[in-house]
Short mmCIF file of C-alpha atoms in Angstrom, two decimals:
data_model
loop_
_atom_site.label_atom_id
_atom_site.label_comp_id
_atom_site.label_asym_id
_atom_site.label_seq_id
_atom_site.Cartn_x
_atom_site.Cartn_y
_atom_site.Cartn_z
CA UNK O 14 -0.91 21.27 34.65
CA UNK O 15 -3.36 23.94 35.82
CA UNK O 16 -3.14 26.62 38.58
CA UNK O 17 -5.27 30.12 39.41
CA UNK O 18 -5.23 32.84 41.88
CA UNK O 19 -7.26 35.01 43.00
CA UNK O 20 -7.95 37.91 44.29
CA UNK O 21 -11.19 40.16 45.23
CA UNK O 22 -10.61 44.48 45.53
CA UNK O 23 -12.38 47.32 46.19
CA UNK O 24 -12.76 50.44 43.81
CA UNK O 25 -9.92 52.10 46.12
CA UNK O 26 -7.78 48.88 45.94
CA UNK O 27 -8.95 47.73 42.65
CA UNK O 28 -8.30 43.85 41.70
CA UNK O 29 -6.74 44.24 38.68
CA UNK O 30 -3.47 45.16 41.00
CA UNK O 31 -2.80 41.39 40.40
CA UNK O 32 -1.61 42.46 37.39
CA UNK O 33 1.14 44.50 38.66
CA UNK O 34 2.09 41.83 41.00
CA UNK O 35 2.27 39.03 38.99
CA UNK O 36 4.35 41.73 36.45
CA UNK O 37 1.28 40.01 33.88
CA UNK O 38 -1.58 42.49 31.83
CA UNK O 39 -5.42 40.96 32.43
CA UNK O 40 -5.97 41.87 28.96
CA UNK O 41 -3.61 39.72 26.94
CA UNK O 42 -3.01 35.76 27.01
CA UNK O 43 0.99 35.64 27.03
CA UNK O 44 3.00 31.79 26.51
CA UNK O 45 6.71 31.52 28.08
CA UNK O 46 9.28 28.51 27.10
CA UNK O 47 10.33 26.80 29.41
CA UNK O 48 12.55 23.89 30.27
CA UNK O 49 9.57 21.31 30.40
CA UNK O 50 7.10 22.73 27.84
CA UNK O 51 4.80 26.16 27.42
CA UNK O 52 3.55 28.01 29.70
CA UNK O 53 0.50 29.69 29.51
CA UNK O 54 -1.02 32.74 31.79
CA UNK O 55 -4.16 34.54 30.87
CA UNK O 56 -7.00 35.73 32.74
CA UNK O 57 -10.21 34.07 33.01
CA UNK O 58 -11.86 37.50 34.78
CA UNK O 59 -10.50 41.08 35.43
CA UNK O 60 -12.28 43.33 37.10
CA UNK O 61 -11.77 46.02 40.02
CA UNK O 62 -13.95 43.69 42.05
CA UNK O 63 -12.11 39.82 41.32
CA UNK O 64 -8.88 39.25 39.28
CA UNK O 65 -7.89 35.24 38.66
CA UNK O 66 -4.34 34.45 36.69
CA UNK O 67 -4.45 31.24 35.42
CA UNK O 68 -1.40 29.44 34.96
CA UNK O 69 -1.60 26.62 32.39
CA UNK O 70 2.00 24.52 31.52
CA UNK O 71 2.04 22.11 28.16
CA UNK O 72 4.03 19.71 29.24
CA UNK O 73 6.71 18.89 26.36
CA UNK O 74 6.46 15.01 27.17
CA UNK O 75 8.85 13.66 24.14
CA UNK O 76 11.46 16.58 24.98
CA UNK O 77 11.40 14.90 28.63
CA UNK O 78 11.95 11.45 27.62
CA UNK O 79 14.88 12.62 25.11
CA UNK O 80 16.09 14.77 28.50
CA UNK O 81 15.48 11.76 30.74
CA UNK O 82 17.17 9.11 28.31
CA UNK O 83 19.75 6.92 30.18
CA UNK O 84 18.74 8.35 33.55
CA UNK O 85 16.60 5.21 34.15
CA UNK O 86 19.16 2.37 32.52
CA UNK O 87 19.74 -0.46 35.19
CA UNK O 88 16.94 0.87 36.83
CA UNK O 89 13.30 -0.59 37.31
CA UNK O 90 11.89 -2.65 34.79
CA UNK O 91 9.42 -1.18 33.56
CA UNK O 92 11.23 2.20 33.76
CA UNK O 93 11.05 2.31 29.99
CA UNK O 94 7.53 2.01 29.99
CA UNK O 95 7.57 5.02 33.05
CA UNK O 96 8.96 7.67 30.24
CA UNK O 97 5.70 7.80 29.00
CA UNK O 98 2.98 6.26 30.85
CA UNK O 99 3.02 8.82 33.79
CA UNK O 100 1.16 11.43 35.72
CA UNK O 101 3.46 14.23 35.32
CA UNK O 102 1.98 16.15 32.39
CA UNK O 103 -1.65 16.41 34.45
CA UNK O 104 -1.28 16.62 38.08
CA UNK O 105 0.86 19.90 39.16
CA UNK O 106 4.12 18.78 40.82
CA UNK O 107 7.91 20.28 40.38
CA UNK O 108 7.47 21.06 37.03
CA UNK O 109 4.99 23.31 37.68
CA UNK O 110 7.43 24.61 40.87
CA UNK O 111 9.27 25.40 38.31
CA UNK O 112 7.55 27.00 35.60
CA UNK O 113 6.20 29.13 38.84
CA UNK O 114 9.63 30.53 39.67
CA UNK O 115 10.37 31.11 35.91
CA UNK O 116 7.24 32.85 34.99
CA UNK O 117 6.43 34.39 38.41
CA UNK O 118 10.18 35.44 38.60
CA UNK O 119 9.53 38.98 39.69
CA UNK O 120 6.40 39.01 42.25
CA UNK O 121 8.63 35.90 43.78
CA UNK O 122 11.35 38.51 44.40
CA UNK O 123 8.22 41.17 45.70
CA UNK O 124 9.59 43.47 43.19
CA UNK O 125 7.13 45.78 41.12
CA UNK O 126 8.89 48.63 39.94
CA UNK O 127 5.68 50.13 38.49
CA UNK O 128 3.76 49.67 42.07
CA UNK O 129 6.30 49.63 44.51
CA UNK O 130 3.87 49.37 47.68
CA UNK O 131 2.35 46.51 46.68
CA UNK O 132 4.54 43.60 46.94
CA UNK O 133 4.14 44.36 50.88
CA UNK O 134 0.84 44.74 50.89
CA UNK O 135 -1.26 41.08 52.46
CA UNK O 136 -4.59 40.67 50.11
CA UNK O 137 -7.60 37.90 49.78
CA UNK O 138 -6.25 35.16 48.24
CA UNK O 139 -7.95 32.17 46.61
CA UNK O 140 -5.79 29.94 45.04
CA UNK O 141 -6.65 26.34 43.31
CA UNK O 142 -4.84 23.51 42.43
CA UNK O 143 -7.61 21.17 40.55
CA UNK O 144 -4.91 17.89 40.27
CA UNK O 145 -2.21 17.60 43.04
CA UNK O 146 -0.42 14.58 44.32
CA UNK O 147 -0.30 14.45 48.55
CA UNK O 148 2.15 11.64 49.46
CA UNK O 149 0.07 12.29 53.11
CA UNK O 150 -3.02 12.97 51.63
CA UNK O 151 -5.02 16.08 52.87
CA UNK O 152 -4.02 15.10 56.89
CA UNK O 153 -0.64 16.04 55.66
CA UNK O 154 -1.37 19.15 52.96
CA UNK O 155 -2.93 20.58 56.04
CA UNK O 156 0.03 20.47 58.22
CA UNK O 157 1.77 21.73 55.60
CA UNK O 158 -0.14 24.90 55.19
CA UNK O 159 -2.30 26.07 58.06
CA UNK O 160 0.92 27.06 59.66
CA UNK O 161 1.69 29.65 56.89
CA UNK O 162 -1.75 31.16 57.62
CA UNK O 163 -3.54 29.36 55.15
CA UNK O 164 -7.08 27.88 55.35
CA UNK O 165 -6.86 24.43 53.67
CA UNK O 166 -9.91 22.28 51.27
CA UNK O 167 -8.11 19.71 49.89
CA UNK O 168 -10.61 17.44 48.62
CA UNK O 169 -9.44 13.85 47.67
CA UNK O 170 -9.99 12.36 44.14
CA UNK O 171 -11.85 9.53 43.73
CA UNK O 172 -9.93 6.84 41.26
CA UNK O 173 -13.02 6.14 39.63
CA UNK O 174 -16.19 7.80 39.70
CA UNK O 175 -17.87 4.91 38.87
CA UNK O 176 -16.81 3.03 41.13
CA UNK O 177 -16.38 4.64 44.35
CA UNK O 178 -15.35 1.33 46.04
CA UNK O 179 -11.92 0.99 44.54
CA UNK O 180 -11.54 4.45 47.05
CA UNK O 181 -9.60 7.22 47.00
CA UNK O 182 -6.23 7.78 44.56
CA UNK O 183 -3.65 9.76 45.88
CA UNK O 184 -4.30 13.13 44.40
CA UNK O 185 -6.66 15.70 46.04
CA UNK O 186 -8.41 19.18 44.96
CA UNK O 187 -6.55 21.72 46.32
CA UNK O 188 -7.83 25.18 47.33
CA UNK O 189 -6.24 27.83 49.61
CA UNK O 190 -7.68 31.01 51.01
CA UNK O 191 -6.07 34.12 53.24
CA UNK O 192 -6.38 37.71 53.42
CA UNK O 193 -2.85 37.73 55.54
CA UNK O 194 -0.23 36.98 53.59
CA UNK O 195 1.06 38.73 50.52
CA UNK O 196 1.33 37.31 46.92
CA UNK O 197 5.39 36.73 47.12
CA UNK O 198 4.71 34.72 50.52
CA UNK O 199 1.82 32.49 48.92
CA UNK O 200 4.26 32.11 45.61
CA UNK O 201 6.98 31.06 47.33
CA UNK O 202 4.68 28.50 49.72
CA UNK O 203 3.72 27.19 46.25
CA UNK O 204 6.96 26.66 45.15
CA UNK O 205 8.29 24.61 47.72
CA UNK O 206 5.38 22.50 48.82
CA UNK O 207 3.99 21.49 45.64
CA UNK O 208 7.10 18.99 44.74
CA UNK O 209 7.33 17.90 48.77
CA UNK O 210 3.64 16.88 48.77
CA UNK O 211 4.64 15.26 45.10
CA UNK O 212 7.37 13.39 47.12
CA UNK O 213 9.45 13.48 43.96
CA UNK O 214 10.90 16.09 41.86
CA UNK O 215 11.59 15.87 37.65
CA UNK O 216 15.53 17.06 37.89
CA UNK O 217 18.17 16.06 39.47
CA UNK O 218 18.72 17.71 42.97
CA UNK O 219 21.91 19.23 43.29
CA UNK O 220 24.04 21.10 46.11
CA UNK O 221 22.50 24.18 45.12
CA UNK O 222 18.95 23.50 46.17
CA UNK O 223 19.82 23.53 49.34
CA UNK O 224 20.49 27.78 48.65
CA UNK O 225 17.22 28.01 46.62
CA UNK O 226 15.22 26.25 49.86
CA UNK O 227 16.54 28.36 51.87
CA UNK O 228 15.93 31.57 49.58
CA UNK O 229 12.21 30.52 49.01
CA UNK O 230 11.60 29.48 52.51
CA UNK O 231 12.99 33.19 54.22
CA UNK O 232 10.79 33.93 57.53
CA UNK O 233 8.76 30.95 57.49
CA UNK O 234 11.05 28.02 57.23
CA UNK O 235 12.58 27.93 59.64
CA UNK O 236 9.85 27.69 62.36
CA UNK O 237 7.43 25.59 60.62
CA UNK O 238 6.80 22.16 62.85
CA UNK O 239 6.76 20.28 59.92
CA UNK O 240 10.44 21.70 58.82
CA UNK O 241 12.01 18.51 59.01
CA UNK O 242 9.84 16.62 56.44
CA UNK O 243 9.85 19.49 54.45
CA UNK O 244 13.39 19.72 53.94
CA UNK O 245 14.05 16.13 53.35
CA UNK O 246 11.12 15.86 50.99
CA UNK O 247 12.26 19.03 48.39
CA UNK O 248 16.55 17.69 48.47
CA UNK O 249 14.75 13.98 48.07
CA UNK O 250 15.85 12.78 50.47
CA UNK O 251 19.59 13.48 50.08
CA UNK O 252 21.29 12.94 53.63
CA UNK O 253 24.06 15.42 53.33
CA UNK O 254 21.70 18.10 51.57
CA UNK O 255 19.07 17.36 54.01
CA UNK O 256 21.67 17.70 56.84
CA UNK O 257 23.46 21.32 55.57
CA UNK O 258 19.99 22.51 55.00
CA UNK O 259 18.91 21.77 58.53
CA UNK O 260 22.04 23.45 59.97
CA UNK O 261 21.86 26.57 58.24
CA UNK O 262 18.28 26.48 59.07
CA UNK O 263 19.24 26.60 62.26
CA UNK O 264 21.89 29.03 62.30
CA UNK O 265 18.53 31.55 60.83
CA UNK O 266 16.54 30.73 64.27
CA UNK O 267 19.27 31.32 66.58
CA UNK O 268 19.94 34.65 64.69
CA UNK O 269 16.47 35.49 65.13
CA UNK O 270 16.96 34.59 68.94
CA UNK O 271 15.15 37.21 70.97
CA UNK O 272 17.08 38.90 73.79
CA UNK O 273 15.81 36.26 76.25
CA UNK O 274 17.74 33.29 74.45
CA UNK O 275 20.45 35.82 73.75
CA UNK O 276 20.49 36.45 78.13
CA UNK O 277 20.28 32.92 78.78
CA UNK O 278 23.55 31.88 77.38
CA UNK O 279 25.19 35.15 78.84
CA UNK O 280 24.25 34.20 82.23
CA UNK O 281 25.23 30.73 81.87
CA UNK O 282 28.22 31.66 80.97
CA UNK O 283 28.20 34.12 84.32
CA UNK O 284 27.76 31.54 86.64
CA UNK O 285 30.16 29.38 85.19
CA UNK O 286 32.78 32.59 86.07
CA UNK O 287 30.88 32.49 89.47
CA UNK O 288 31.58 28.95 90.13
CA UNK O 289 34.66 28.60 89.36
CA UNK O 290 36.20 30.89 92.11
CA UNK O 291 34.85 28.43 94.50
CA UNK O 292 36.11 25.08 95.11
CA UNK O 293 37.22 24.15 91.22
CA UNK O 294 34.73 21.65 89.28
CA UNK O 295 36.24 19.12 88.00
CA UNK O 296 35.45 21.05 84.51
CA UNK O 297 37.82 23.46 85.14
CA UNK O 298 40.92 21.09 86.60
CA UNK O 299 40.76 18.92 83.32
CA UNK O 300 40.56 22.19 80.89
CA UNK O 301 43.69 23.44 83.57
CA UNK O 302 45.61 20.00 83.40
CA UNK O 303 45.41 19.84 79.37
CA UNK O 304 46.62 23.99 78.73
CA UNK O 305 49.45 22.56 81.20
CA UNK O 306 50.15 19.86 79.11
CA UNK O 307 49.98 21.70 75.34
CA UNK O 308 52.91 24.30 77.08
CA UNK O 309 54.81 21.66 78.21
CA UNK O 310 54.76 20.25 74.52
CA UNK O 311 55.81 23.83 72.91
CA UNK O 312 52.26 23.53 71.32
CA UNK O 313 51.30 26.97 69.00
CA UNK O 314 48.78 26.06 67.05
CA UNK O 315 46.45 23.62 68.51
CA UNK O 316 42.87 21.92 67.22
CA UNK O 317 39.72 21.62 69.59
CA UNK O 318 37.81 18.67 68.60
CA UNK O 319 34.66 18.66 69.65
CA UNK O 320 34.77 21.75 70.58
CA UNK O 321 31.06 21.96 71.66
CA UNK O 322 30.63 25.48 72.93
CA UNK O 323 33.90 26.85 73.30
CA UNK O 324 35.06 26.36 76.93
CA UNK O 325 38.58 24.58 75.88
CA UNK O 326 39.12 27.71 73.07
CA UNK O 327 38.13 30.42 75.50
CA UNK O 328 40.79 29.27 77.90
CA UNK O 329 43.39 28.72 75.69
CA UNK O 330 43.02 32.17 73.83
CA UNK O 331 44.25 33.48 77.11
CA UNK O 332 47.21 32.09 76.66
CA UNK O 333 49.28 34.12 73.63
CA UNK O 334 51.90 31.06 73.28
CA UNK O 335 49.14 29.15 71.58
CA UNK O 336 49.15 32.03 68.00
CA UNK O 337 46.19 29.34 66.73
CA UNK O 338 43.63 27.43 68.22
CA UNK O 339 40.40 25.78 65.75
CA UNK O 340 37.70 24.57 67.75
CA UNK O 341 35.86 21.78 65.30
CA UNK O 342 32.48 20.42 66.30
CA UNK O 343 29.77 18.22 64.32
CA UNK O 344 26.91 21.09 66.25
CA UNK O 345 26.08 23.75 64.49
CA UNK O 346 24.33 25.04 66.87
CA UNK O 347 27.08 24.43 69.68
CA UNK O 348 29.54 26.20 67.48
CA UNK O 349 26.55 29.38 67.52
CA UNK O 350 26.53 29.10 71.08
CA UNK O 351 30.64 29.25 70.97
CA UNK O 352 30.57 32.42 68.97
CA UNK O 353 28.58 33.81 70.77
CA UNK O 354 30.91 33.03 74.00
CA UNK O 355 34.06 34.04 72.44
CA UNK O 356 32.23 37.37 71.02
CA UNK O 357 33.43 36.62 67.57
CA UNK O 358 31.94 39.77 66.73
CA UNK O 359 33.49 41.71 68.63
CA UNK O 360 36.74 40.87 69.00
CA UNK O 361 39.19 42.89 68.06
CA UNK O 362 41.49 42.08 64.68
CA UNK O 363 44.79 40.45 66.36
CA UNK O 364 42.65 38.71 68.67
CA UNK O 365 40.20 37.21 66.08
CA UNK O 366 43.32 35.93 63.70
CA UNK O 367 43.52 33.42 66.25
CA UNK O 368 40.79 31.80 66.08
CA UNK O 369 38.73 29.92 63.93
CA UNK O 370 34.97 27.75 64.54
CA UNK O 371 34.68 25.26 61.92
CA UNK O 372 31.38 22.94 61.26
CA UNK O 373 32.87 19.43 60.40
CA UNK O 374 32.57 15.40 61.98
CA UNK O 375 35.37 13.76 63.48
CA UNK O 376 34.84 10.21 61.40
CA UNK O 377 35.52 11.83 58.37
CA UNK O 378 39.11 12.60 57.16
CA UNK O 379 39.26 16.14 57.03
CA UNK O 380 42.25 18.37 54.66
CA UNK O 381 41.42 21.31 56.77
CA UNK O 382 42.91 19.75 60.18
CA UNK O 383 46.32 18.41 58.97
CA UNK O 384 50.06 20.63 59.88
CA UNK O 385 48.76 21.78 63.48
CA UNK O 386 50.88 21.11 66.40
CA UNK O 387 48.27 19.63 68.80
CA UNK O 388 44.84 18.08 69.09
CA UNK O 389 42.80 17.99 71.81
CA UNK O 390 40.07 15.58 72.28
CA UNK O 391 37.89 16.28 75.22
CA UNK O 392 35.92 14.03 76.83
CA UNK O 393 34.03 13.60 73.15
CA UNK O 394 35.20 9.68 72.45
CA UNK O 395 32.83 8.55 75.27
CA UNK O 396 29.74 9.94 72.54
CA UNK O 397 30.55 7.35 69.56
CA UNK O 398 29.56 3.98 69.19
CA UNK O 399 32.05 2.23 69.57
CA UNK O 400 32.31 1.10 66.59
CA UNK O 401 32.89 4.19 65.02
CA UNK O 402 35.98 4.39 67.07
CA UNK O 403 38.08 3.28 64.55
CA UNK O 404 37.26 5.96 61.88
CA UNK O 405 37.97 8.56 64.47
CA UNK O 406 41.04 7.30 65.10
CA UNK O 407 42.25 7.49 61.70
CA UNK O 408 40.76 11.02 60.98
CA UNK O 409 42.71 11.92 64.26
CA UNK O 410 46.14 9.71 64.59
CA UNK O 411 46.22 8.60 60.70
CA UNK O 412 45.50 11.53 58.73
CA UNK O 413 45.57 14.81 60.61
CA UNK O 414 48.67 13.34 62.43
CA UNK O 415 49.09 16.24 65.05
CA UNK O 416 52.32 16.05 66.62
CA UNK O 417 50.75 15.82 69.98
CA UNK O 418 47.57 14.72 70.70
CA UNK O 419 45.48 14.69 73.70
CA UNK O 420 42.66 12.84 74.90
CA UNK O 421 40.32 12.97 77.94
CA UNK O 422 37.20 10.79 79.20
CA UNK O 423 35.68 9.63 82.32
CA UNK O 424 37.13 7.03 84.49
CA UNK O 425 34.02 4.63 84.67
CA UNK O 426 36.19 3.63 88.05
CA UNK O 427 35.50 6.37 90.38
CA UNK O 428 32.10 6.58 89.50
CA UNK O 429 31.01 5.21 93.07
CA UNK O 430 32.40 8.24 94.48
CA UNK O 431 29.55 10.65 93.19
CA UNK O 432 26.67 10.52 95.69
CA UNK O 433 24.24 11.68 93.60
CA UNK O 434 24.41 8.93 90.50
CA UNK O 435 23.14 5.34 90.51
CA UNK O 436 24.58 2.63 91.01
CA UNK O 437 25.57 1.37 87.06
CA UNK O 438 24.68 4.99 86.13
CA UNK O 439 27.10 6.80 83.42
CA UNK O 440 27.20 10.35 84.09
CA UNK O 441 25.88 11.79 81.04
CA UNK O 442 22.92 10.43 79.13
CA UNK O 443 24.74 10.30 75.58
CA UNK O 444 28.13 8.56 76.71
CA UNK O 445 27.54 5.37 75.14
CA UNK O 446 30.54 3.60 77.24
CA UNK O 447 32.86 5.06 79.97
CA UNK O 448 35.82 2.79 80.71
CA UNK O 449 38.42 1.68 83.42
CA UNK O 450 41.49 2.68 83.07
CA UNK O 451 42.84 -0.40 82.29
CA UNK O 452 40.35 -0.57 79.36
CA UNK O 453 40.95 3.23 78.28
CA UNK O 454 45.32 2.13 78.77
CA UNK O 455 44.69 -0.39 76.40
CA UNK O 456 42.81 1.14 73.39
CA UNK O 457 45.17 4.11 74.21
CA UNK O 458 48.34 1.83 73.50
CA UNK O 459 46.72 0.15 70.74
CA UNK O 460 46.20 3.14 68.67
CA UNK O 461 50.03 4.72 69.72
CA UNK O 462 51.27 1.25 68.01
CA UNK O 463 49.19 1.66 65.30
CA UNK O 464 49.11 5.04 63.95
CA UNK O 465 53.47 5.66 64.93
CA UNK O 466 53.56 7.11 68.68
CA UNK O 467 54.70 6.60 72.66
CA UNK O 468 51.57 7.70 74.99
CA UNK O 469 51.90 8.32 78.83
CA UNK O 470 49.12 8.57 81.27
CA UNK O 471 48.11 11.70 83.63
CA UNK O 472 45.22 11.71 86.21
CA UNK O 473 42.89 14.19 86.07
CA UNK O 474 40.83 15.27 89.51
CA UNK O 475 41.72 13.85 92.66
CA UNK O 476 43.67 10.24 92.06
CA UNK O 477 41.70 8.41 94.12
CA UNK O 478 43.73 5.15 95.96
CA UNK O 479 41.66 2.71 95.03
CA UNK O 480 39.30 3.91 92.51
CA UNK O 481 41.89 6.11 90.83
CA UNK O 482 41.35 10.46 88.98
CA UNK O 483 37.91 10.52 88.09
CA UNK O 484 39.39 11.97 84.53
CA UNK O 485 42.38 10.02 82.92
CA UNK O 486 43.97 11.92 80.43
CA UNK O 487 46.74 10.47 77.82
CA UNK O 488 49.30 12.28 75.96
CA UNK O 489 49.95 10.20 72.87
CA UNK O 490 53.23 12.25 70.77
CA UNK O 491 54.37 10.98 67.91
CA UNK O 492 57.46 9.61 67.74
CA UNK O 493 60.76 10.81 66.03
CA UNK O 494 62.11 8.94 63.24
CA UNK O 495 64.34 6.32 65.57
CA UNK O 496 61.10 5.75 67.78
CA UNK O 497 58.76 5.00 65.16
CA UNK O 498 61.70 2.93 62.78
CA UNK O 499 61.97 1.20 66.65
CA UNK O 500 58.14 0.79 67.07
#
């Protein structure tokens, strides 16, 4: 595998400064042992006007086969042959990316003790990779590198120069040019995007790869238009790791949001406060009904499951009877907005000790949710596809098992009273269903019977004599020993 990094200079800023940045002297040819072979660093040219550093990775194919033994068992019939017949020793891939991070580790970090002013300086750069696997072709190469400030030349490599009719291979010869980037930025781009273009890695992708991706992607990955593709391919399409990385990148983006976005969130909070002073909205009535029911149950430690942007958590914090309030939501963005709404970063120590925000899915059991007095599912169940309701049911009623569970959901019968809601439509585009009163009661009673709870029902909002209330609430109470035995 072969890669060159070139720069130009002047007598005042000689191109040989590249040697300081790479921590490799231009007058020496050096060799470094890596996990996949030997990496050689040499300088084909080095003077004040132009300097080129070359990285040649000599892959030890036998060592790779030995390390990989056993991994292909039970796989494709040609797995044994693939150990010996493949492009890994010749084409840029994750092997070369790992060698880059090993040999040029200080340069990637932007560290130069001898000349500390150099790492922060943009300089003319030209990077050449003669053979690069590009699953997606030259178009994808451009989509990945051009938004980062590179001028991209990706020339397809023909399958056979003697037989042009065979067409092009999946390889390109890559040339990247820029005069606006630092060397550290350039190396981090290569470290992430070489294996992304190859769409493969030579090693098992473990959870620590998420941290590696975020470190190398700092400053450019959160806003990249192809962020989802980069994240998915870099993490070998491991869904759980990809989701974790995407959510952490969204947190970074929110943390870097400009003042206008923060102001918009604050204005939304203030607008809600102003609205609450007018005829009471249904959302406020719902929160008041929930708080009243929780007080009646004697709950002190409360879970708000599917807490969204933290409106109910904010209301519960105003009542000292609730000594611990935990908001849980699958959306990291919603939790970030909830944190801003609650002003957690400015909250006093005593108040802050009463509240936590957790990221989690209600479709899975979670030991963090056990041992609480009460749990609230306010306008949550209708956002789930019906086949996923049993998973939520078990996670809350079967595993967490709080003493009290409050569930609110829209009453579809009341929809005819909304003048602005077209006939046959649900109240929100993300609602998977909206139940009648009879359907909600049947579901709640079946849940209570399966898990040893009793259940009662209360209206929320004006109780219309014909179609019932706009919101229906079920109050589940864990049956005592005698009641559970009778049930």
